[in-house]
Short mmCIF file of C-alpha atoms in Angstrom, two decimals:
data_model
loop_
_atom_site.label_atom_id
_atom_site.label_comp_id
_atom_site.label_asym_id
_atom_site.label_seq_id
_atom_site.Cartn_x
_atom_site.Cartn_y
_atom_site.Cartn_z
CA MET A 1 -31.46 2.01 33.47
CA PRO A 2 -28.70 0.07 35.30
CA ASN A 3 -25.22 1.53 34.95
CA LYS A 4 -22.19 -0.52 33.93
CA SER A 5 -21.10 -1.19 37.49
CA ASP A 6 -24.56 -2.43 38.43
CA LEU A 7 -24.60 -4.76 35.44
CA ALA A 8 -21.21 -6.12 36.47
CA TYR A 9 -22.34 -6.70 40.06
CA SER A 10 -25.43 -8.54 38.82
CA ALA A 11 -23.40 -10.77 36.47
CA ILE A 12 -20.88 -11.63 39.18
CA GLY A 13 -23.57 -12.27 41.77
CA ALA A 14 -25.36 -14.64 39.39
CA ALA A 15 -22.14 -16.53 38.58
CA LEU A 16 -20.82 -17.03 42.11
CA SER A 17 -22.16 -18.79 45.16
CA ASP A 18 -21.94 -17.26 48.64
CA ASP A 19 -19.05 -19.61 49.44
CA ASP A 20 -17.27 -18.57 46.25
CA ILE A 21 -17.61 -14.90 47.16
CA LYS A 22 -16.41 -15.49 50.70
CA ASP A 23 -13.36 -17.41 49.51
CA LEU A 24 -12.44 -14.98 46.71
CA VAL A 25 -12.71 -11.95 48.98
CA LYS A 26 -10.47 -13.53 51.61
CA ARG A 27 -7.90 -14.75 49.09
CA SER A 28 -7.71 -11.48 47.19
CA THR A 29 -7.81 -9.02 50.09
CA GLY A 30 -7.00 -10.93 53.28
CA ILE A 31 -10.13 -9.37 54.80
CA PRO A 32 -12.96 -11.55 56.17
CA ILE A 33 -16.07 -10.73 54.17
CA THR A 34 -18.07 -10.33 57.39
CA ASP A 35 -16.05 -7.16 58.06
CA ILE A 36 -17.62 -5.55 54.98
CA VAL A 37 -21.03 -7.09 54.24
CA GLY A 38 -24.07 -8.31 56.09
CA GLU A 39 -24.73 -12.03 56.39
CA ARG A 40 -28.19 -11.68 54.81
CA ASP A 41 -27.03 -9.57 51.87
CA PRO A 42 -27.75 -11.26 48.50
CA PRO A 43 -24.71 -12.15 46.33
CA LYS A 44 -25.02 -9.05 44.14
CA LYS A 45 -25.12 -6.74 47.17
CA LYS A 46 -22.12 -8.49 48.72
CA ILE A 47 -20.08 -8.00 45.57
CA GLU A 48 -21.17 -4.38 45.31
CA LYS A 49 -20.22 -3.59 48.92
CA VAL A 50 -16.82 -5.27 48.68
CA VAL A 51 -15.93 -3.70 45.33
CA GLU A 52 -17.00 -0.24 46.49
CA PHE A 53 -15.02 -0.72 49.71
CA LEU A 54 -11.91 -1.62 47.70
CA LYS A 55 -12.59 1.03 45.06
CA ASP A 56 -12.31 3.74 47.71
CA ARG A 57 -8.77 2.46 48.30
CA GLY A 58 -7.91 1.95 44.62
CA ASN A 59 -7.72 -1.82 45.04
CA GLU A 60 -10.90 -3.14 43.39
CA ARG A 61 -8.91 -5.09 40.80
CA TRP A 62 -7.56 -7.33 43.57
CA LEU A 63 -10.98 -8.97 43.75
CA LEU A 64 -12.22 -8.45 40.19
CA THR A 65 -9.25 -10.14 38.51
CA ARG A 66 -9.66 -13.15 40.76
CA VAL A 67 -13.38 -13.24 39.96
CA MET A 68 -12.59 -13.27 36.22
CA PHE A 69 -10.17 -16.11 36.83
CA HIS A 70 -12.81 -18.20 38.59
CA ALA A 71 -14.14 -21.28 36.79
CA THR A 72 -17.74 -20.04 36.71
CA ALA A 73 -16.87 -16.65 35.19
CA GLY A 74 -17.47 -16.96 31.45
CA ASP A 75 -16.89 -14.45 28.67
CA MET A 76 -20.08 -12.52 29.47
CA VAL A 77 -19.08 -11.91 33.10
CA ARG A 78 -15.54 -10.91 32.10
CA GLN A 79 -16.78 -8.50 29.47
CA LYS A 80 -19.16 -6.80 31.88
CA ILE A 81 -16.40 -6.46 34.47
CA VAL A 82 -14.01 -4.91 31.96
CA ASP A 83 -16.75 -2.66 30.61
CA ALA A 84 -17.33 -1.26 34.10
CA PHE A 85 -13.75 -1.48 35.38
CA PRO A 86 -11.39 -1.27 32.37
CA GLU A 87 -8.23 -1.22 34.49
CA THR A 88 -8.75 -4.87 35.39
CA LEU A 89 -7.39 -5.93 31.97
CA ILE A 90 -6.55 -2.72 30.09
CA GLY A 91 -3.36 -0.73 30.59
CA LEU A 92 -1.86 -3.16 33.08
CA ALA A 93 1.33 -2.04 34.77
CA LYS A 94 4.26 -4.39 34.38
CA ALA A 95 4.55 -6.88 37.22
CA GLY A 96 8.17 -5.81 37.56
CA ASP A 97 7.04 -2.41 38.89
CA HIS A 98 5.25 -4.10 41.79
CA VAL A 99 8.04 -6.64 42.33
CA THR A 100 10.58 -3.82 42.64
CA ARG A 101 8.46 -2.25 45.37
CA ALA A 102 8.08 -5.58 47.14
CA LEU A 103 11.83 -6.23 47.02
CA ASP A 104 12.42 -2.77 48.45
CA TYR A 105 10.11 -3.23 51.42
CA LEU A 106 10.68 -6.93 52.19
CA PRO A 107 14.15 -6.50 53.80
CA LYS A 108 12.78 -3.60 55.85
CA VAL A 109 10.04 -5.86 57.22
CA LEU A 110 12.10 -9.02 57.77
CA THR A 111 15.75 -8.11 58.16
CA LEU A 112 18.32 -10.87 57.65
CA PRO A 113 19.60 -12.53 59.67
CA LEU A 114 16.23 -12.78 61.36
CA PRO A 115 16.17 -11.71 65.00
CA PRO A 116 15.87 -14.81 67.24
CA GLU A 117 12.37 -13.93 68.43
CA VAL A 118 11.09 -13.37 64.89
CA LYS A 119 12.71 -16.58 63.68
CA TYR A 120 11.13 -18.53 66.53
CA ARG A 121 7.65 -17.13 65.81
CA LEU A 122 7.89 -17.81 62.08
CA ARG A 123 9.18 -21.38 62.21
CA PRO A 124 5.67 -22.97 62.28
CA SER A 125 5.01 -21.22 58.93
CA ARG A 126 8.16 -22.55 57.21
CA ARG A 127 6.22 -24.93 54.95
CA SER A 128 4.07 -22.06 53.73
CA PHE A 129 7.20 -20.00 53.11
CA ALA A 130 8.63 -22.95 51.15
CA ARG A 131 5.64 -23.02 48.79
CA MET A 132 6.24 -19.45 47.65
CA PRO A 133 9.59 -19.96 45.87
CA GLN A 134 8.47 -23.37 44.64
CA CYS A 135 5.42 -21.84 42.97
CA VAL A 136 7.22 -18.92 41.31
CA ILE A 137 9.96 -21.23 40.00
CA ALA A 138 7.39 -23.65 38.60
CA LEU A 139 5.49 -20.80 36.93
CA PHE A 140 8.67 -19.50 35.32
CA VAL A 141 9.63 -22.95 34.03
CA TYR A 142 6.15 -23.83 32.77
CA LYS A 143 5.89 -20.48 31.00
CA THR A 144 9.30 -21.03 29.38
CA LEU A 145 8.15 -24.44 28.12
CA GLN A 146 4.86 -22.99 26.94
CA GLU A 147 6.67 -20.32 24.94
CA CYS A 148 8.91 -22.95 23.36
CA PHE A 149 5.95 -25.11 22.27
CA LEU A 150 3.92 -22.10 21.16
CA ARG A 151 6.57 -20.88 18.76
CA LEU A 152 6.99 -24.39 17.41
CA LEU A 153 3.22 -24.57 16.90
CA PHE A 154 3.18 -21.38 14.84
CA THR A 155 5.96 -22.76 12.64
CA LEU A 156 3.94 -25.92 12.16
CA ASN A 157 0.77 -23.95 11.38
CA ALA A 158 2.50 -21.90 8.70
CA ASN A 159 3.88 -24.95 6.95
CA GLU A 160 0.60 -26.81 7.29
CA ALA A 161 -1.05 -23.95 5.40
CA LEU A 162 1.58 -24.10 2.64
CA LEU A 163 1.18 -27.86 2.29
CA SER A 164 -2.61 -27.57 2.18
CA ASN A 165 -2.60 -24.95 -0.54
CA ARG A 166 0.61 -25.42 -2.51
CA ALA A 167 1.10 -22.48 -4.84
CA GLU A 168 3.52 -22.59 -7.70
CA GLY A 169 7.00 -21.55 -6.60
CA VAL A 170 6.15 -21.67 -2.88
CA THR A 171 7.95 -24.44 -1.03
CA PRO A 172 7.26 -25.44 2.59
CA GLU A 173 10.34 -25.11 4.79
CA ILE A 174 10.37 -28.69 6.03
CA SER A 175 14.02 -28.69 7.08
CA CYS A 176 13.47 -25.45 9.04
CA VAL A 177 10.62 -27.13 10.94
CA ALA A 178 12.94 -30.02 11.81
CA ASP A 179 15.61 -27.56 12.94
CA HIS A 180 13.03 -25.78 15.12
CA ILE A 181 12.17 -29.11 16.74
CA ASP A 182 15.86 -29.75 17.41
CA ARG A 183 16.17 -26.39 19.18
CA ALA A 184 13.10 -27.16 21.27
CA ILE A 185 14.57 -30.52 22.28
CA GLU A 186 17.69 -28.68 23.48
CA GLN A 187 15.81 -25.95 25.36
CA ILE A 188 13.26 -28.10 27.18
CA PRO A 189 15.72 -30.02 29.43
CA GLN A 190 17.46 -26.74 30.33
CA ALA A 191 14.18 -25.33 31.64
CA LEU A 192 13.24 -28.57 33.39
CA SER A 193 16.55 -28.61 35.27
CA LEU A 194 15.11 -25.93 37.59
CA LEU A 195 12.39 -28.35 38.76
CA ASP A 196 12.46 -31.52 40.78
CA ALA A 197 12.21 -34.56 38.51
CA GLU A 198 8.80 -35.55 39.89
CA ALA A 199 7.41 -32.06 39.11
CA SER A 200 8.34 -32.21 35.42
CA PRO A 201 5.35 -31.61 33.10
CA ILE A 202 7.27 -33.06 30.12
CA ASN A 203 8.45 -36.67 30.12
CA GLY A 204 11.28 -38.31 28.24
CA GLY A 205 8.85 -40.16 25.99
CA GLU A 206 7.53 -36.92 24.55
CA LEU A 207 11.03 -35.67 23.81
CA ALA A 208 11.85 -38.98 22.13
CA LYS A 209 8.75 -38.62 19.93
CA LEU A 210 9.82 -35.13 18.92
CA GLU A 211 13.23 -36.48 17.91
CA GLN A 212 11.56 -39.18 15.81
CA PHE A 213 9.27 -36.63 14.18
CA ALA A 214 12.23 -34.40 13.29
CA ALA A 215 13.93 -37.34 11.59
CA SER A 216 10.70 -38.27 9.77
CA LEU A 217 10.33 -34.70 8.51
CA ARG A 218 13.82 -34.68 7.04
CA ASN A 219 13.13 -38.01 5.33
CA SER A 220 9.87 -36.72 3.85
CA ALA A 221 11.20 -33.38 2.59
CA GLY A 222 10.71 -34.47 -1.02
CA THR A 223 7.23 -35.90 -0.52
CA PRO A 224 4.78 -33.17 0.56
CA GLU A 225 1.98 -35.65 1.31
CA ASN A 226 4.12 -37.53 3.82
CA ALA A 227 5.39 -34.27 5.32
CA ALA A 228 1.81 -33.10 5.84
CA ASP A 229 1.01 -36.27 7.81
CA VAL A 230 4.10 -35.85 9.99
CA ILE A 231 3.33 -32.19 10.68
CA ASP A 232 -0.22 -33.15 11.63
CA ASN A 233 1.15 -35.68 14.14
CA ILE A 234 3.58 -33.13 15.59
CA GLN A 235 0.78 -30.59 15.94
CA ARG A 236 -1.25 -33.11 17.92
CA LEU A 237 1.65 -33.75 20.30
CA VAL A 238 2.45 -30.04 20.67
CA ARG A 239 -1.19 -29.12 21.29
CA ARG A 240 -1.51 -31.84 23.93
CA SER A 241 1.59 -30.52 25.67
CA LEU A 242 0.34 -26.93 25.45
CA SER A 243 -3.05 -27.94 26.81
CA GLN A 244 -1.42 -29.61 29.81
CA LEU A 245 0.91 -26.67 30.40
CA ASN A 246 -2.00 -24.24 30.15
CA SER A 247 -3.91 -26.19 32.79
CA ASP A 248 -0.84 -26.41 35.03
CA ILE A 249 -0.12 -22.68 34.73
CA PHE A 250 -3.75 -21.77 35.36
CA LYS A 251 -3.81 -23.87 38.51
CA LEU A 252 -0.45 -22.55 39.75
CA VAL A 253 -1.55 -18.95 39.26
CA GLN A 254 -4.80 -19.62 41.09
CA ASP A 255 -2.84 -21.20 43.95
CA LEU A 256 -0.20 -18.43 44.02
CA SER A 257 -0.19 -17.29 47.62
CA PHE A 258 1.96 -15.12 49.85
CA ASP A 259 -0.40 -15.61 52.79
CA ALA A 260 2.36 -16.79 55.12
CA LEU A 261 3.73 -13.27 54.90
CA THR A 262 0.70 -11.08 54.19
CA ASP A 263 -2.05 -12.71 56.29
CA GLU A 264 -0.62 -15.32 58.62
CA LEU A 265 2.09 -13.62 60.66
CA PRO A 266 1.76 -14.64 64.33
CA SER A 267 -0.06 -12.17 66.58
CA LYS A 268 3.12 -11.85 68.66
CA LEU A 269 4.67 -10.07 65.65
CA ARG A 270 2.06 -7.32 65.71
CA HIS A 271 4.81 -4.70 65.76
CA ILE A 272 5.80 -5.85 62.25
CA GLN A 273 2.23 -5.89 60.92
CA ASP A 274 1.55 -2.39 62.24
CA SER A 275 4.56 -0.87 60.49
CA THR A 276 4.18 1.33 57.41
CA GLU A 277 6.75 -0.81 55.61
CA PHE A 278 4.64 -3.92 56.12
CA GLN A 279 1.50 -2.23 54.78
CA GLU A 280 3.43 -1.08 51.69
CA LEU A 281 4.81 -4.61 51.22
CA VAL A 282 1.31 -6.12 51.41
CA GLN A 283 0.07 -3.57 48.86
CA ALA A 284 2.89 -4.45 46.46
CA ILE A 285 2.37 -8.21 46.90
CA ARG A 286 -1.37 -7.96 46.24
CA ASP A 287 -0.74 -5.70 43.25
CA VAL A 288 1.71 -8.13 41.68
CA THR A 289 -0.64 -11.07 42.35
CA ALA A 290 -3.54 -9.27 40.64
CA THR A 291 -1.30 -8.39 37.70
CA ILE A 292 -0.09 -11.96 37.27
CA LEU A 293 -3.70 -13.17 37.40
CA ALA A 294 -4.81 -10.64 34.79
CA ARG A 295 -1.86 -11.26 32.49
CA SER A 296 -2.30 -15.03 32.72
CA LEU A 297 -6.00 -14.73 31.94
CA LYS A 298 -5.36 -12.60 28.85
CA SER A 299 -2.75 -15.06 27.63
CA ARG A 300 -5.11 -17.98 28.21
CA MET A 301 -7.91 -16.28 26.27
CA TRP A 302 -5.61 -15.64 23.30
CA GLN A 303 -4.54 -19.30 23.38
CA ASP A 304 -8.17 -20.42 23.43
CA ALA A 305 -8.84 -18.22 20.39
CA GLU A 306 -5.90 -19.79 18.57
CA ALA A 307 -7.21 -23.27 19.32
CA ASN A 308 -10.65 -22.25 18.00
CA MET A 309 -9.09 -21.02 14.77
CA ALA A 310 -7.25 -24.31 14.40
CA LEU A 311 -10.60 -26.10 14.55
CA ILE A 312 -12.03 -23.81 11.87
CA SER A 313 -9.05 -24.53 9.62
CA LYS A 314 -10.08 -28.19 9.59
CA TYR A 315 -13.27 -27.25 7.72
CA PHE A 316 -11.21 -26.69 4.60
CA ALA A 317 -10.25 -30.36 4.44
CA LEU A 318 -13.94 -31.30 4.17
CA PRO A 319 -15.63 -28.15 2.82
CA ASP A 320 -19.29 -28.80 3.55
CA ASP A 321 -22.12 -26.32 3.98
CA VAL A 322 -20.73 -22.82 4.50
CA THR A 323 -23.26 -22.06 7.24
CA THR A 324 -21.36 -24.11 9.83
CA ILE A 325 -18.03 -22.39 9.34
CA ALA A 326 -19.72 -18.99 9.14
CA ASP A 327 -21.30 -19.45 12.58
CA ASP A 328 -18.08 -20.65 14.17
CA TRP A 329 -16.06 -17.94 12.43
CA LEU A 330 -18.38 -15.24 13.76
CA THR A 331 -17.97 -16.53 17.32
CA VAL A 332 -14.17 -16.58 17.05
CA ARG A 333 -14.03 -13.21 15.35
CA GLU A 334 -16.13 -11.56 18.09
CA ARG A 335 -13.88 -13.07 20.74
CA ILE A 336 -10.71 -11.85 19.04
CA ASP A 337 -12.20 -8.40 18.44
CA TRP A 338 -12.80 -8.13 22.19
CA LEU A 339 -9.26 -9.29 23.00
CA VAL A 340 -7.86 -6.75 20.56
CA ALA A 341 -9.93 -4.00 22.19
CA LEU A 342 -8.09 -4.73 25.46
CA GLU A 343 -4.94 -3.33 23.83
CA PRO A 344 -6.00 0.18 22.72
CA ASP A 345 -2.40 1.40 22.45
CA GLU A 346 -1.70 -1.12 19.69
CA GLU A 347 -2.77 -0.79 16.05
CA TRP A 348 -4.35 -4.21 16.05
CA SER A 349 -7.98 -3.18 15.82
CA ASP A 350 -7.82 -1.82 12.26
CA GLU A 351 -5.65 -4.73 11.14
CA ALA A 352 -8.06 -7.28 12.63
CA LYS A 353 -11.05 -5.63 10.95
CA LYS A 354 -9.29 -5.49 7.58
CA TYR A 355 -8.52 -9.22 7.47
CA ALA A 356 -11.84 -10.22 9.05
CA LEU A 357 -13.90 -8.22 6.56
CA GLU A 358 -12.19 -10.02 3.69
CA ILE A 359 -13.33 -13.35 5.14
CA ASP A 360 -16.83 -11.97 5.79
CA ASP A 361 -17.09 -10.79 2.18
CA GLU A 362 -16.05 -14.18 0.81
CA LEU A 363 -18.47 -16.07 3.04
CA CYS A 364 -21.27 -13.65 2.15
CA GLU A 365 -20.58 -14.08 -1.56
CA ILE A 366 -20.74 -17.86 -1.27
CA ASP A 367 -23.91 -17.65 0.81
CA ASN A 368 -25.58 -15.52 -1.85
CA GLU A 369 -24.86 -17.95 -4.66
CA LEU A 370 -27.97 -19.53 -6.15
CA CYS A 371 -26.93 -23.09 -5.62
CA ARG A 372 -28.00 -25.69 -3.16
CA GLU A 373 -24.50 -26.89 -2.26
CA LYS A 374 -22.42 -24.00 -0.97
CA LYS A 375 -18.79 -25.07 -0.79
CA LEU A 376 -15.78 -23.30 0.64
CA ASP A 377 -13.28 -22.30 -2.01
CA ASP A 378 -9.59 -21.39 -2.03
CA ASN A 379 -10.34 -17.67 -1.71
CA VAL A 380 -11.91 -18.21 1.71
CA ARG A 381 -8.98 -20.38 2.74
CA LEU A 382 -6.40 -17.80 1.64
CA HIS A 383 -8.13 -14.96 3.48
CA PHE A 384 -8.51 -17.11 6.58
CA GLU A 385 -4.82 -18.06 6.53
CA ALA A 386 -3.93 -14.37 6.13
CA TYR A 387 -6.01 -13.59 9.23
CA ARG A 388 -4.40 -16.47 11.08
CA ALA A 389 -0.92 -15.26 10.08
CA TRP A 390 -1.79 -11.75 11.32
CA PHE A 391 -3.06 -13.18 14.62
CA LYS A 392 0.38 -14.64 15.34
CA GLY A 393 1.98 -11.21 15.84
CA PRO A 394 -0.38 -9.86 18.52
CA PHE A 395 -0.55 -13.22 20.25
CA LEU A 396 3.23 -13.53 20.52
CA LYS A 397 3.46 -9.99 21.87
CA ILE A 398 0.87 -10.84 24.53
CA ASP A 399 2.82 -14.00 25.33
CA ASP A 400 6.14 -12.12 25.53
CA THR A 401 4.67 -9.67 28.04
CA THR A 402 3.27 -12.54 30.10
CA LYS A 403 6.63 -14.27 30.16
CA MET A 404 8.32 -11.02 31.18
CA ASP A 405 5.90 -10.69 34.11
CA PHE A 406 6.53 -14.29 35.14
CA GLY A 407 10.26 -13.52 34.99
CA SER A 408 9.73 -10.56 37.32
CA LEU A 409 7.75 -12.76 39.68
CA TYR A 410 10.66 -15.24 39.63
CA GLU A 411 12.82 -12.55 41.28
CA LEU A 412 10.72 -12.88 44.43
CA GLY A 413 11.86 -16.46 44.86
CA ASP A 414 15.36 -15.67 46.11
CA PRO A 415 14.48 -13.53 49.17
CA PHE A 416 11.87 -16.07 50.24
CA ARG A 417 14.44 -18.85 49.93
CA GLN A 418 16.75 -16.81 52.15
CA ILE A 419 14.02 -16.47 54.76
CA LEU A 420 13.30 -20.19 54.45
CA ASN A 421 16.96 -21.05 54.99
CA GLU A 422 16.97 -18.89 58.10
CA LEU A 423 13.97 -20.78 59.47
CA ALA A 424 15.38 -24.18 58.56
CA ASN A 425 18.70 -23.43 60.28
CA ASP A 426 17.25 -22.43 63.63
CA PRO A 427 19.55 -24.11 66.20
CA ARG A 428 16.54 -24.64 68.47
CA ALA A 429 14.84 -26.76 65.82
CA SER A 430 16.72 -29.95 66.82
CA GLY A 431 17.63 -30.73 63.25
CA SER A 432 14.11 -30.33 61.83
CA THR A 433 13.90 -29.95 58.07
CA VAL A 434 11.36 -28.43 55.75
#
């Protein structure tokens, strides 16, 4: 019977082409795949050889996290990888630990001011050096914006639930929602100020719409029906913005590269590459890259689960046959159960099961009724909203950890800007600019 590792190798080999494997190995390790595998090896064997090669050095997650991030790696592939190699997504070290190591070794590898010979050899790579701080700044800004919109979305979700199922004595906090929008409108330009105007993922028109929605909410505070329509419109705008930010962050993380330093130093600087300090720096850089990939993937999967739950919540507006929601609910529940299992140090597993079983029981009771039309009732809605409210806590904790890691990554921007300035100010460059 195949072991877990073998099952993971088979799943990866089936999901990736030879070109995919070649590219992912080079990007994650800096090593040409031909140094490890045979040209005629089938995809599964190539993956097995590379992973075992890296495993002997404690670095298998460099490749495996990038595989999980790849477009063709679905839930099944990711689950098999984690089942065989739990450390890819479970018990991740904070990115700050790796950044601290990198910041310790970087000045030992490239001392400032750069020696003239080193500066001369590195100048052709100045554009690649420029992309590094640009990428980490953009990731920090986009993550800050994402956090802002995400917290606004949860406020909207909570009040949407209250408006949809108005209990006696429970009043939606419409003015608080408007105040939350006002705070977002203040925070967004502050974050965007770190980016060039043309790189902004949020335009002035979207901010103007948020201002209009805040005013509309305040005007509709006494009319719940109107407030519900406004909140629905705000949710649409916020979800569109989150979707775009998610795509932007995913692409930036995939493109995150320190190759100008780790893989592309000129051969004339072999004395730097052969130093122990350089090898330790490369290890730290690859460790932080793998951590950022893994953390971003976990955050993305939690966001996808939240979006799936939002779709399920729409069933309650038109409560048709219970079979449809039951099938979709089971899919979402299984996905969230797996995400929760990635955090064994938390107490989320028991909490998730408690709320999920209440929904299961209600759906089962409806399904067992001897009637041809099985409709969703308020009990199902209330249990689902309780589960959704619980979900917010773990999700925000995951998001907070991701933002913290992006903040640690942001610290790498300054030393690379210093190196870039050194290269740009080379007196032999005849006034060349980056």
